[in-house]
Amino acid sequence: MSSLSVIEAKLETESKAFQALQNELTQVIENRQRLEAQQQENELVNTEFQHLDDDSNIYKLVGPVLVKQDKGEAATNVKNRLNLISSEIKRVETQLTELTKKTETKKQEIAQLQMQFQQLAAMK
């Protein structure tokens, strides 16, 4: 097997790996966007709770039924949810940073392989 075909095979393998990384990166970005939307929604609910009186009626949707809930309990649930979402966003951001680094590294490897391939092809 000639060195040209070896480099071509490596180039194809690395390109497939790069595409897989890009797909994973896209998935992580979508997850982050979903989490940010949930965070905004919960922050809005939290803000609305601050405007309510202590004796206001609050209902929680449980399946197809609205169930009355204590304001303190509802506010605590929303704050806990916000904390959970924030920690999940941090985890996803770390994952996003790592994937971006891996993608850049893979891109550089592919560029080097392409240069080698072109140099060998020019010699023949």
Protein backbone atom coordinates (compact mmCIF):
# COMPACT_ATOMS: atom_id res chain seq x y z
CA MET A 1 0.00 0.00 0.00
CA SER A 2 1.49 3.33 -1.01
CA SER A 3 1.97 6.15 1.47
CA LEU A 4 -0.55 8.19 -0.54
CA SER A 5 -3.30 5.66 0.07
CA VAL A 6 -2.32 5.37 3.76
CA ILE A 7 -2.65 9.13 4.21
CA GLU A 8 -5.91 9.10 2.25
CA ALA A 9 -7.31 6.42 4.58
CA LYS A 10 -6.16 8.37 7.66
CA LEU A 11 -7.72 11.51 6.21
CA GLU A 12 -11.04 9.74 5.73
CA THR A 13 -10.95 8.30 9.27
CA GLU A 14 -10.10 11.67 10.80
CA SER A 15 -12.83 13.38 8.76
CA LYS A 16 -15.42 10.92 10.07
CA ALA A 17 -14.18 11.51 13.63
CA PHE A 18 -14.42 15.27 13.03
CA GLN A 19 -18.01 14.92 11.81
CA ALA A 20 -18.89 12.88 14.90
CA LEU A 21 -17.39 15.60 17.12
CA GLN A 22 -19.36 18.25 15.24
CA ASN A 23 -22.59 16.28 15.74
CA GLU A 24 -21.86 15.91 19.44
CA LEU A 25 -21.07 19.64 19.67
CA THR A 26 -24.39 20.47 18.01
CA GLN A 27 -26.22 18.24 20.50
CA VAL A 28 -24.50 19.93 23.47
CA ILE A 29 -25.36 23.39 22.11
CA GLU A 30 -29.01 22.34 21.77
CA ASN A 31 -28.97 21.06 25.37
CA ARG A 32 -27.54 24.36 26.58
CA GLN A 33 -30.21 26.32 24.72
CA ARG A 34 -32.95 24.13 26.21
CA LEU A 35 -31.52 24.63 29.70
CA GLU A 36 -31.28 28.39 29.22
CA ALA A 37 -34.94 28.49 28.13
CA GLN A 38 -35.93 26.52 31.25
CA GLN A 39 -33.85 28.87 33.39
CA GLN A 40 -35.55 31.95 31.94
CA GLU A 41 -38.98 30.42 32.47
CA ASN A 42 -38.21 29.55 36.09
CA GLU A 43 -36.72 33.01 36.75
CA LEU A 44 -39.94 34.51 35.41
CA VAL A 45 -42.00 32.33 37.76
CA ASN A 46 -39.72 33.28 40.65
CA THR A 47 -40.21 36.98 39.85
CA GLU A 48 -43.98 36.50 39.72
CA PHE A 49 -43.93 34.83 43.15
CA GLN A 50 -42.34 37.97 44.61
CA HIS A 51 -45.33 40.04 43.42
CA LEU A 52 -47.92 37.74 45.02
CA ASP A 53 -49.49 38.18 48.42
CA ASP A 54 -48.84 35.50 51.03
CA ASP A 55 -52.47 34.36 50.90
CA SER A 56 -52.56 34.08 47.09
CA ASN A 57 -53.69 30.79 45.61
CA ILE A 58 -51.02 28.91 43.69
CA TYR A 59 -51.78 25.85 41.63
CA LYS A 60 -49.39 23.25 40.27
CA LEU A 61 -50.17 21.18 37.19
CA VAL A 62 -49.85 17.48 38.07
CA GLY A 63 -50.75 15.46 35.00
CA PRO A 64 -54.14 16.73 33.82
CA VAL A 65 -55.08 18.14 37.27
CA LEU A 66 -54.35 21.49 38.96
CA VAL A 67 -53.41 20.95 42.61
CA LYS A 68 -53.36 23.78 45.15
CA GLN A 69 -49.90 24.42 46.57
CA ASP A 70 -48.52 26.52 49.41
CA LYS A 71 -46.66 29.66 48.22
CA GLY A 72 -43.57 28.89 50.33
CA GLU A 73 -43.38 25.34 49.04
CA ALA A 74 -43.85 26.48 45.43
CA ALA A 75 -41.19 29.20 45.77
CA THR A 76 -38.75 26.71 47.31
CA ASN A 77 -39.38 24.26 44.46
CA VAL A 78 -38.69 26.96 41.87
CA LYS A 79 -35.48 28.07 43.63
CA ASN A 80 -34.28 24.46 43.84
CA ARG A 81 -35.07 23.99 40.16
CA LEU A 82 -33.12 27.16 39.33
CA ASN A 83 -30.11 25.87 41.30
CA LEU A 84 -30.30 22.52 39.54
CA ILE A 85 -30.55 24.18 36.10
CA SER A 86 -27.62 26.48 36.89
CA SER A 87 -25.39 23.57 37.89
CA GLU A 88 -26.46 21.66 34.77
CA ILE A 89 -25.63 24.68 32.59
CA LYS A 90 -22.14 24.83 34.16
CA ARG A 91 -21.64 21.14 33.41
CA VAL A 92 -22.78 21.61 29.80
CA GLU A 93 -20.52 24.67 29.41
CA THR A 94 -17.53 22.59 30.54
CA GLN A 95 -18.51 19.85 28.10
CA LEU A 96 -18.88 22.47 25.36
CA THR A 97 -15.40 23.88 26.05
CA GLU A 98 -13.83 20.41 25.94
CA LEU A 99 -15.59 19.51 22.70
CA THR A 100 -14.57 22.79 21.10
CA LYS A 101 -10.92 22.09 21.98
CA LYS A 102 -11.18 18.54 20.60
CA THR A 103 -12.80 19.87 17.41
CA GLU A 104 -10.03 22.44 16.89
CA THR A 105 -7.35 19.80 17.47
CA LYS A 106 -9.03 17.45 15.01
CA LYS A 107 -9.32 20.26 12.46
CA GLN A 108 -5.56 20.89 12.71
CA GLU A 109 -4.80 17.18 12.32
CA ILE A 110 -6.95 17.07 9.18
CA ALA A 111 -5.22 20.14 7.77
CA GLN A 112 -1.81 18.52 8.30
CA LEU A 113 -2.96 15.31 6.65
CA GLN A 114 -4.34 17.27 3.70
CA MET A 115 -0.99 19.06 3.28
CA GLN A 116 0.88 15.73 3.37
CA PHE A 117 -1.56 14.27 0.87
CA GLN A 118 -1.16 17.22 -1.51
CA GLN A 119 2.65 17.12 -1.23
CA LEU A 120 2.74 13.40 -2.01
CA ALA A 121 0.24 13.81 -4.83
CA ALA A 122 2.38 16.59 -6.35
CA MET A 123 5.47 14.34 -6.31
CA LYS A 124 3.80 11.62 -8.38
